[in-house]
Coordinates of C-alpha atoms (C1' of nucleotides) in Angstrom, one line a residue:
Chain A
X1 CA -19.7 111.8 96.9
X2 CA -19.3 114.7 94.6
X3 CA -17.6 117.5 96.4
X4 CA -16.3 117.3 99.9
X5 CA -14.7 120.1 101.8
X6 CA -11.1 119.9 102.9
X7 CA -12.2 119.4 106.4
X8 CA -14.6 116.6 105.6
X9 CA -11.8 114.9 103.7
X10 CA -9.5 115.3 106.6
X11 CA -11.9 113.6 109.0
X12 CA -12.5 110.7 106.7
X13 CA -8.8 110.1 106.0
X14 CA -8.0 110.3 109.7
X15 CA -10.7 107.8 110.6
X16 CA -9.5 105.4 108.0
X17 CA -5.9 105.6 109.3
X18 CA -7.1 105.0 112.8
X19 CA -9.2 102.1 111.8
X20 CA -6.7 100.3 109.5
X21 CA -3.4 101.3 111.0
X22 CA -4.1 102.0 114.6
X23 CA -4.8 98.4 115.6
X24 CA -7.5 99.6 118.0
X25 CA -10.8 97.7 118.1
X26 CA -13.0 100.7 118.7
X27 CA -12.4 104.2 117.4
X28 CA -14.7 106.7 119.1
X29 CA -15.3 110.4 118.8
X30 CA -12.5 111.4 121.2
X31 CA -9.8 109.4 119.6
X32 CA -10.7 110.9 116.3
X33 CA -10.7 114.4 117.9
X34 CA -7.3 113.8 119.5
X35 CA -5.8 112.5 116.3
X36 CA -6.9 115.6 114.4
X37 CA -6.1 118.0 117.2
X38 CA -9.6 119.4 117.4
X39 CA -12.1 119.4 120.2
X40 CA -14.5 116.5 120.7
X41 CA -17.4 118.9 120.1
X42 CA -16.1 119.8 116.6
X43 CA -15.6 116.1 115.8
X44 CA -19.1 115.3 117.0
X45 CA -20.5 118.0 114.7
X46 CA -18.5 116.8 111.7
X47 CA -19.3 113.1 112.3
X48 CA -23.0 114.0 112.4
X49 CA -22.7 115.6 109.0
X50 CA -20.7 112.8 107.5
X51 CA -23.3 110.3 108.8
X52 CA -26.0 112.3 107.2
X53 CA -24.0 112.1 103.9
X54 CA -23.5 108.4 104.3
X55 CA -19.8 108.3 104.7
X56 CA -19.8 107.2 108.3
X57 CA -22.0 104.8 110.3
X58 CA -22.3 104.6 114.0
X59 CA -24.8 104.3 116.8
X60 CA -25.3 106.9 119.4
X61 CA -22.4 106.5 121.9
X62 CA -21.1 103.8 119.7
X63 CA -17.9 103.2 117.6
X64 CA -17.3 104.9 114.3
X65 CA -17.0 103.0 111.0
X66 CA -16.7 104.1 107.4
X67 CA -19.1 103.2 104.6
X68 CA -17.7 101.9 101.3
X69 CA -18.1 105.5 100.0
X70 CA -16.1 106.8 103.0
X71 CA -13.4 104.2 102.4
X72 CA -13.2 105.2 98.8
X73 CA -12.6 108.8 99.6
X74 CA -10.0 108.0 102.2
X75 CA -8.1 105.7 100.0
X76 CA -8.0 108.3 97.2
X77 CA -6.6 110.8 99.6
X78 CA -3.9 108.4 100.7
X79 CA -3.1 107.6 97.1
X80 CA -2.7 111.3 96.3
X81 CA -0.7 112.0 99.4
X82 CA 1.8 109.2 98.7
X83 CA 2.1 110.0 95.0
X84 CA 2.8 113.6 95.8
X85 CA 5.4 112.6 98.5
X86 CA 7.1 110.4 95.9
X87 CA 7.1 113.2 93.4
X88 CA 8.5 115.8 95.8
X89 CA 11.2 113.4 97.0
X90 CA 12.2 111.9 93.6
X91 CA 11.9 114.9 91.4
X92 CA 12.0 118.1 93.4
X93 CA 14.8 117.5 95.9
X94 CA 12.6 117.4 99.0
X95 CA 13.9 115.5 101.9
X96 CA 12.2 112.8 103.9
X97 CA 11.0 115.1 106.5
X98 CA 9.9 117.9 104.2
X99 CA 7.5 116.0 102.0
X100 CA 4.6 115.4 104.4
X101 CA 3.6 118.9 105.1
X102 CA 3.3 119.9 101.4
X103 CA 1.6 116.6 100.5
X104 CA -1.0 117.4 103.1
X105 CA -1.9 120.4 101.0
X106 CA -1.6 118.7 97.6
X107 CA -3.8 115.8 98.5
X108 CA -6.8 118.1 98.5
X109 CA -6.4 119.2 94.9
X110 CA -9.4 118.0 93.0
X111 CA -8.5 116.5 89.7
X112 CA -8.7 112.9 88.9
X113 CA -6.6 113.4 85.8
X114 CA -3.8 115.2 87.8
X115 CA -3.2 112.3 90.1
X116 CA -3.4 109.6 87.5
X117 CA -1.1 111.4 85.1
X118 CA 1.4 112.0 87.9
X119 CA 1.3 108.3 88.6
X120 CA 2.0 107.6 84.9
X121 CA 4.7 110.2 84.8
X122 CA 6.6 108.5 87.6
X123 CA 6.0 105.1 86.1
X124 CA 3.5 103.8 88.6
X125 CA 5.6 103.7 91.8
X126 CA 4.6 101.1 94.3
X127 CA 5.8 102.7 97.5
X128 CA 6.3 106.2 98.8
X129 CA 9.6 107.6 100.2
X130 CA 8.7 106.3 103.7
X131 CA 8.1 102.8 102.4
X132 CA 4.3 103.0 102.5
X133 CA 2.2 101.3 99.7
X134 CA 0.6 103.5 97.2
X135 CA -3.0 102.5 96.4
X136 CA -3.6 102.2 92.6
X137 CA -6.1 104.1 90.5
X138 CA -8.8 101.6 91.2
X139 CA -8.4 102.1 94.9
X140 CA -6.9 98.7 95.5
X141 CA -5.4 99.2 98.9
X142 CA -2.9 96.6 100.1
X143 CA -3.4 96.6 103.8
X144 CA -0.3 95.0 105.3
X145 CA -0.9 94.8 109.0
X146 CA 1.8 97.0 110.6
X147 CA 4.4 95.4 112.8
X148 CA 6.1 98.0 114.9
X149 CA 9.7 97.7 116.0
X150 CA 8.5 98.0 119.6
X151 CA 6.5 94.7 119.2
X152 CA 9.6 92.5 118.6
X153 CA 11.5 90.5 121.2
X154 CA 15.2 90.2 121.9
X155 CA 17.2 88.5 119.1
X156 CA 14.6 89.1 116.4
X157 CA 16.0 90.3 113.1
X158 CA 13.9 92.5 110.8
X159 CA 14.0 94.9 107.9
X160 CA 12.9 98.5 108.1
X161 CA 9.7 98.6 106.0
X162 CA 8.2 102.0 106.6
X163 CA 8.1 104.9 109.1
X164 CA 5.4 107.1 110.2
X165 CA 5.7 110.3 108.2
X166 CA 3.7 112.7 110.4
X167 CA 6.4 114.0 112.6
X168 CA 9.3 116.1 111.2
X169 CA 11.5 115.7 114.3
X170 CA 11.0 111.9 114.3
X171 CA 12.0 111.7 110.6
X172 CA 15.1 113.8 111.2
X173 CA 16.1 111.6 114.0
X174 CA 15.6 108.5 111.9
X175 CA 17.9 109.7 109.2
X176 CA 20.4 111.2 111.6
X177 CA 21.1 107.9 113.3
X178 CA 21.5 106.4 109.8
X179 CA 18.4 104.2 109.5
X180 CA 17.1 103.9 106.0
X181 CA 14.5 101.8 104.2
X182 CA 15.5 98.2 104.0
X183 CA 18.1 98.5 106.8
X184 CA 18.4 95.2 108.5
X185 CA 17.9 95.6 112.2
X186 CA 18.7 93.2 115.0
X187 CA 17.1 93.6 118.5
X188 CA 20.0 93.4 120.8
X189 CA 18.3 94.0 124.1
X190 CA 15.0 95.3 125.5
X191 CA 15.5 97.1 128.8
X192 CA 12.6 96.3 131.0
X193 CA 12.5 99.3 133.3
X194 CA 11.8 101.9 130.5
X195 CA 11.1 99.6 127.5
X196 CA 13.9 101.2 125.6
X197 CA 15.4 99.0 122.9
X198 CA 18.9 98.5 121.9
X199 CA 19.2 97.8 118.2
X200 CA 22.1 97.0 115.8
X201 CA 22.1 97.9 112.1
X202 CA 25.0 98.5 109.6
X203 CA 27.6 98.0 112.4
X204 CA 25.9 100.7 114.4
X205 CA 24.4 100.1 117.9
X206 CA 21.8 102.5 119.1
X207 CA 19.3 102.6 122.0
X208 CA 15.9 104.0 121.1
X209 CA 12.9 104.7 123.2
X210 CA 9.6 102.8 123.1
X211 CA 7.9 105.9 121.5
X212 CA 10.5 105.9 118.7
X213 CA 10.0 102.2 118.1
X214 CA 6.3 102.6 117.9
X215 CA 6.7 104.7 114.8
X216 CA 9.0 102.3 113.0
X217 CA 7.4 99.6 111.0
X218 CA 9.3 96.4 110.1
X219 CA 9.1 93.1 108.3
X220 CA 10.3 90.2 110.5
X221 CA 13.0 88.1 109.0
X222 CA 13.7 85.7 111.9
Chain B
X1 CA 2.3 139.1 104.9
X2 CA 2.7 135.7 106.5
X3 CA -0.4 133.8 105.9
X4 CA -3.3 134.8 103.7
X5 CA -6.4 132.8 103.1
X6 CA -7.3 131.4 99.7
X7 CA -9.9 134.1 99.4
X8 CA -7.6 137.0 100.3
X9 CA -5.1 135.7 97.7
X10 CA -7.9 135.5 95.1
X11 CA -8.9 139.1 95.6
X12 CA -5.3 140.4 95.4
X13 CA -4.5 138.5 92.3
X14 CA -7.8 139.6 90.6
X15 CA -7.1 143.2 91.5
X16 CA -3.6 142.9 90.1
X17 CA -4.8 141.4 86.8
X18 CA -7.4 144.1 86.5
X19 CA -4.9 146.9 87.2
X20 CA -2.1 145.6 84.9
X21 CA -3.9 143.8 82.2
X22 CA -7.3 145.4 82.1
X23 CA -6.1 148.7 80.6
X24 CA -8.7 150.6 82.7
X25 CA -7.7 153.7 84.5
X26 CA -9.9 153.2 87.5
X27 CA -10.7 149.9 89.1
X28 CA -13.5 150.1 91.7
X29 CA -15.3 147.8 94.0
X30 CA -17.9 146.7 91.4
X31 CA -15.4 145.8 88.7
X32 CA -13.5 143.7 91.2
X33 CA -16.8 142.1 92.3
X34 CA -17.9 141.3 88.8
X35 CA -14.5 139.9 87.9
X36 CA -14.6 137.5 90.8
X37 CA -18.3 136.7 90.5
X38 CA -19.1 137.8 94.0
X39 CA -21.4 140.5 95.2
X40 CA -20.2 144.1 95.7
X41 CA -20.9 143.7 99.4
X42 CA -18.6 140.8 99.7
X43 CA -15.9 142.7 97.9
X44 CA -16.4 145.7 100.1
X45 CA -15.9 143.5 103.1
X46 CA -12.8 141.9 101.8
X47 CA -11.3 145.2 100.6
X48 CA -11.8 146.6 104.0
X49 CA -9.9 143.7 105.5
X50 CA -7.1 143.9 103.0
X51 CA -6.7 147.6 103.6
X52 CA -6.4 147.0 107.3
X53 CA -3.7 144.5 106.5
X54 CA -1.9 147.0 104.2
X55 CA -2.2 145.1 101.0
X56 CA -4.6 147.6 99.3
X57 CA -4.9 151.4 99.5
X58 CA -7.9 153.4 98.5
X59 CA -10.0 156.3 99.7
X60 CA -13.7 156.0 100.5
X61 CA -15.6 155.8 97.2
X62 CA -12.2 156.0 95.5
X63 CA -10.2 153.7 93.2
X64 CA -8.4 150.6 94.4
X65 CA -4.7 150.2 94.3
X66 CA -2.2 147.6 95.6
X67 CA 0.6 148.3 98.0
X68 CA 4.1 146.8 97.2
X69 CA 3.2 144.0 99.6
X70 CA 0.0 143.4 97.7
X71 CA 1.8 143.3 94.4
X72 CA 4.3 140.9 95.7
X73 CA 1.6 138.4 96.8
X74 CA -0.2 138.7 93.4
X75 CA 3.0 138.2 91.4
X76 CA 3.9 135.1 93.4
X77 CA 0.4 133.7 92.7
X78 CA 0.8 134.4 89.0
X79 CA 4.2 132.8 89.0
X80 CA 2.8 129.7 90.7
X81 CA -0.2 129.6 88.4
X82 CA 1.9 129.7 85.2
X83 CA 4.5 127.3 86.4
X84 CA 1.9 124.8 87.3
X85 CA 0.2 125.3 83.9
X86 CA 3.5 124.7 82.2
X87 CA 4.1 121.5 84.2
X88 CA 0.6 120.2 83.5
X89 CA 0.9 120.9 79.9
X90 CA 4.5 119.7 79.3
X91 CA 4.7 116.7 81.6
X92 CA 1.2 115.5 82.5
X93 CA -0.5 115.5 79.1
X94 CA -3.0 118.2 80.0
X95 CA -4.4 120.2 77.1
X96 CA -4.6 123.9 76.7
X97 CA -8.1 124.2 78.0
X98 CA -7.6 121.8 81.0
X99 CA -4.7 123.5 82.7
X100 CA -6.3 126.6 84.1
X101 CA -8.8 125.1 86.4
X102 CA -6.3 122.8 88.1
X103 CA -3.7 125.6 88.3
X104 CA -6.3 127.8 90.1
X105 CA -6.2 125.2 92.9
X106 CA -2.4 124.5 92.8
X107 CA -1.5 128.2 93.0
X108 CA -2.7 128.3 96.6
X109 CA -0.4 125.6 97.8
X110 CA 1.9 127.2 100.4
X111 CA 5.6 126.2 99.9
X112 CA 8.2 128.4 98.5
X113 CA 10.5 125.5 97.9
X114 CA 7.8 123.6 95.9
X115 CA 7.5 126.3 93.3
X116 CA 11.2 127.1 93.1
X117 CA 12.0 123.5 92.7
X118 CA 9.3 123.0 90.1
X119 CA 10.8 125.9 88.2
X120 CA 14.3 124.3 88.4
X121 CA 12.9 120.9 87.4
X122 CA 11.4 122.4 84.2
X123 CA 14.6 124.3 83.6
X124 CA 13.2 127.8 84.2
X125 CA 10.6 128.2 81.5
X126 CA 10.0 131.8 80.4
X127 CA 6.4 131.5 79.2
X128 CA 3.4 129.3 80.0
X129 CA 1.4 127.3 77.5
X130 CA -0.7 130.2 76.7
X131 CA 2.2 132.4 75.9
X132 CA 2.2 134.5 79.1
X133 CA 5.4 135.5 80.8
X134 CA 6.3 133.6 84.0
X135 CA 7.6 135.9 86.7
X136 CA 10.9 134.7 88.2
X137 CA 11.7 133.8 91.8
X138 CA 12.6 137.4 92.6
X139 CA 9.2 138.5 91.5
X140 CA 10.5 140.3 88.5
X141 CA 7.4 140.7 86.4
X142 CA 7.7 141.7 82.8
X143 CA 4.6 143.7 82.1
X144 CA 4.2 143.8 78.3
X145 CA 1.2 145.9 77.6
X146 CA -1.3 143.7 75.9
X147 CA -2.4 144.3 72.4
X148 CA -5.7 142.6 71.5
X149 CA -6.4 141.3 68.1
X150 CA -9.5 143.5 68.2
X151 CA -7.5 146.6 68.4
X152 CA -5.8 146.2 65.0
X153 CA -6.9 147.6 61.7
X154 CA -7.3 146.1 58.3
X155 CA -4.1 145.0 56.6
X156 CA -2.2 144.7 59.8
X157 CA 0.0 141.6 60.3
X158 CA 0.7 140.2 63.7
X159 CA 1.8 137.2 65.6
X160 CA -0.3 135.4 68.2
X161 CA 1.5 136.1 71.5
X162 CA -0.9 134.9 74.1
X163 CA -4.5 134.0 74.8
X164 CA -6.7 134.6 77.8
X165 CA -6.8 131.3 79.7
X166 CA -9.8 131.8 81.8
X167 CA -12.5 130.3 79.5
X168 CA -12.5 126.7 78.5
X169 CA -14.8 127.1 75.6
X170 CA -12.8 130.0 74.2
X171 CA -9.6 127.9 74.4
X172 CA -11.3 125.0 72.7
X173 CA -12.4 127.3 69.9
X174 CA -8.9 128.7 69.5
X175 CA -7.4 125.3 69.0
X176 CA -10.3 124.0 66.9
X177 CA -9.9 126.7 64.2
X178 CA -6.2 125.9 64.2
X179 CA -4.7 129.0 65.8
X180 CA -1.5 128.3 67.8
X181 CA 1.1 130.4 69.6
X182 CA 3.3 132.2 67.1
X183 CA 0.8 131.8 64.3
X184 CA 1.1 134.8 61.9
X185 CA -2.2 136.5 61.4
X186 CA -3.3 139.0 58.8
X187 CA -6.3 141.2 59.3
X188 CA -8.2 140.8 56.1
X189 CA -11.3 142.8 56.8
X190 CA -13.2 144.4 59.7
X191 CA -16.9 144.3 59.2
X192 CA -18.3 147.5 60.5
X193 CA -21.9 146.5 61.4
X194 CA -20.9 143.9 64.0
X195 CA -17.2 144.5 64.4
X196 CA -16.5 140.9 63.4
X197 CA -13.0 140.4 62.0
X198 CA -11.9 138.3 59.1
X199 CA -8.4 137.0 59.6
X200 CA -6.0 134.8 57.5
X201 CA -3.4 132.5 59.0
X202 CA -1.7 129.3 57.7
X203 CA -3.8 129.4 54.5
X204 CA -7.0 129.5 56.5
X205 CA -9.5 132.3 56.4
X206 CA -11.8 132.7 59.4
X207 CA -14.2 135.3 60.7
X208 CA -14.2 135.8 64.4
X209 CA -16.3 138.0 66.6
X210 CA -15.2 141.1 68.5
X211 CA -15.5 139.2 71.8
X212 CA -13.2 136.5 70.5
X213 CA -10.6 139.0 69.3
X214 CA -10.7 140.7 72.7
X215 CA -9.2 137.6 74.3
X216 CA -6.4 137.1 71.7
X217 CA -3.2 139.0 72.4
X218 CA -0.8 139.7 69.6
X219 CA 2.5 141.3 68.7
X220 CA 2.2 143.6 65.7
X221 CA 4.7 142.9 62.9
X222 CA 3.5 145.5 60.3
Chain C
dT1 C1' -28.5 172.2 87.8
dT2 C1' -31.6 169.1 88.9
dA3 C1' -32.8 164.2 88.0
dA4 C1' -31.5 159.6 86.8
dT5 C1' -28.2 156.2 87.0
dT6 C1' -24.2 154.0 88.5
dT7 C1' -21.2 152.8 92.2
dG8 C1' -20.0 152.2 96.9
dT9 C1' -21.4 151.2 101.7
dT10 C1' -23.9 149.4 105.7
dA11 C1' -26.8 146.3 108.2
dG12 C1' -28.4 142.0 108.9
dT13 C1' -28.5 137.0 107.6
dC14 C1' -26.5 132.4 106.4
dT15 C1' -23.2 128.3 106.3
dA16 C1' -18.9 125.9 107.5
dG17 C1' -16.1 124.7 111.0
dG18 C1' -13.9 125.8 114.9
dC19 C1' -14.3 126.6 120.3
dT20 C1' -15.7 126.2 125.7
dA21 C1' -18.8 124.9 129.3
dA22 C1' -22.2 122.0 130.9
dC23 C1' -24.5 117.9 130.8
dT24 C1' -25.5 112.8 129.9
dT25 C1' -24.4 108.1 129.2
dA26 C1' -21.0 104.3 129.6
dT27 C1' -17.5 102.0 131.7
dT28 C1' -14.4 101.1 135.5
dT29 C1' -13.1 100.3 139.9
dA30 C1' -13.4 100.2 144.8
Chain D
dT1 C1' -23.4 97.8 143.1
dA2 C1' -22.5 102.5 143.9
dA3 C1' -19.2 106.0 143.0
dA4 C1' -15.6 107.8 140.1
dT5 C1' -13.9 108.4 135.6
dA6 C1' -14.1 108.5 130.7
dA7 C1' -16.5 109.2 126.6
dG8 C1' -20.1 111.3 123.9
dT9 C1' -23.4 115.1 123.3
dT10 C1' -25.7 119.6 123.4
dA11 C1' -26.0 124.5 123.6
dG12 C1' -24.2 128.7 122.7
dC13 C1' -20.5 131.6 120.8
dC14 C1' -16.8 133.0 117.3
dT15 C1' -14.6 134.0 112.7
dA16 C1' -14.4 133.9 107.6
dG17 C1' -16.7 134.8 103.7
dA18 C1' -20.6 134.6 101.2
dC19 C1' -25.5 136.8 100.4
dT20 C1' -29.7 140.4 99.9
dA21 C1' -31.9 144.7 100.8
dA22 C1' -31.6 149.3 101.8
dC23 C1' -29.3 153.5 101.6
dA24 C1' -25.6 157.2 100.3
dA25 C1' -22.4 159.3 97.3
dA26 C1' -20.8 160.3 92.6
dT27 C1' -21.3 160.7 88.1
dT28 C1' -23.8 161.5 83.8
dA29 C1' -27.5 163.3 81.2
dA30 C1' -31.4 166.1 80.3

DNA sequence: TTAATTTGTTAGTCTAGGCTAACTTATTTA
DNA sequence: TAAATAAGTTAGCCTAGACTAACAAATTAA
């Protein structure tokens, strides 16, 4: 648990995200590989190593799971990532779509004091610029099961709670059409033939694709 | 010039520091190796690569020099390092001796915007917590030739201008005896048999070793 | 000016973390 | 339930950047 490489950390974080946010029952080697954009062979290698170090458990040909140790590492990374995003956004004039890439680098800086002091400096923010919860220094991680915009039905009304931060073009699109955190959204119509969704918010009516709606997380109001 | 690895950056920065701050006329393979705590063979390898990429020039068995490109990389790293040290010290409650290690990691984060915005956020500081000049965004680097405390003679009076930040125990010692930036120091006596130096500052009289005095940089007053 | 010492170079090895190609085991589906 | 497909594994190779051991060139000293 002392010193993991950047790659080892990346694998653990990715597995954690897939397990908690993906909604899938089984995460295997290939899903992890695809998520990280590496080959299944590379993943196999790394998983083997992380199993030997007791961060991952799995049976041969079976599904992957994290040990408590593994979860701890992943949550720390997510805490760091989101704190840095918040810092970049609130203090350094970074925009929504710029923060992720730099935070991906900053989350690997090894210094417990750095992240805790950054937290204090910003007065313990609860959510990052994309609406995601920031785990606290004890690793308490509030897993709110994600409800995607795409899972609602016609007539539902919801609030935009968070967005997936991993794609720059997606984030640009979100701000371009005028959606912002806490926007109230009404599902006007779901078109059956291509699953595209017509939504209304702030006197705007837009039609978005299923893929878009998959990356928008909401809180249902009615 | 696009994307260097962390190691490549480390070598370039180290060479730059040796060339500008070391006061030596010739920097060779072995000095660079020793400075970086790697073997001469590793250094040879890396130097070969950096020559191929046009960051370093040297003849076989000859002294090492940086190209303009190489200098630019090194100065940017120094700028980043010192800005981060300043941030850690002024905003995140880091102490003198804690900043260096974390800044060594932070200086490798790749984002031009990050460092320039950090600079703006802190209102363009001119010096870091150890008294060293911070190069500006254009890479203008004010090379003030360093005068070490050990180079003075009895009776000289000087001001503490900067200290070498690379050793934690050294920095602890500096603050422990009460020396601070801008302290006025008088050379009371230089003991010949071991080159130890007796200094007076702020009504304190202390004897320090030659090695200590080598790491203290001063501005001569009289 | 030759010998000793220092400095630089080369060759070969190691680890981390990628890759492709080939193969094996599970799972689907006809 | 057998064949097709998907998922997981293994073997072997590559690059970066370390290392040691052996050797060559320069420099210093006798």
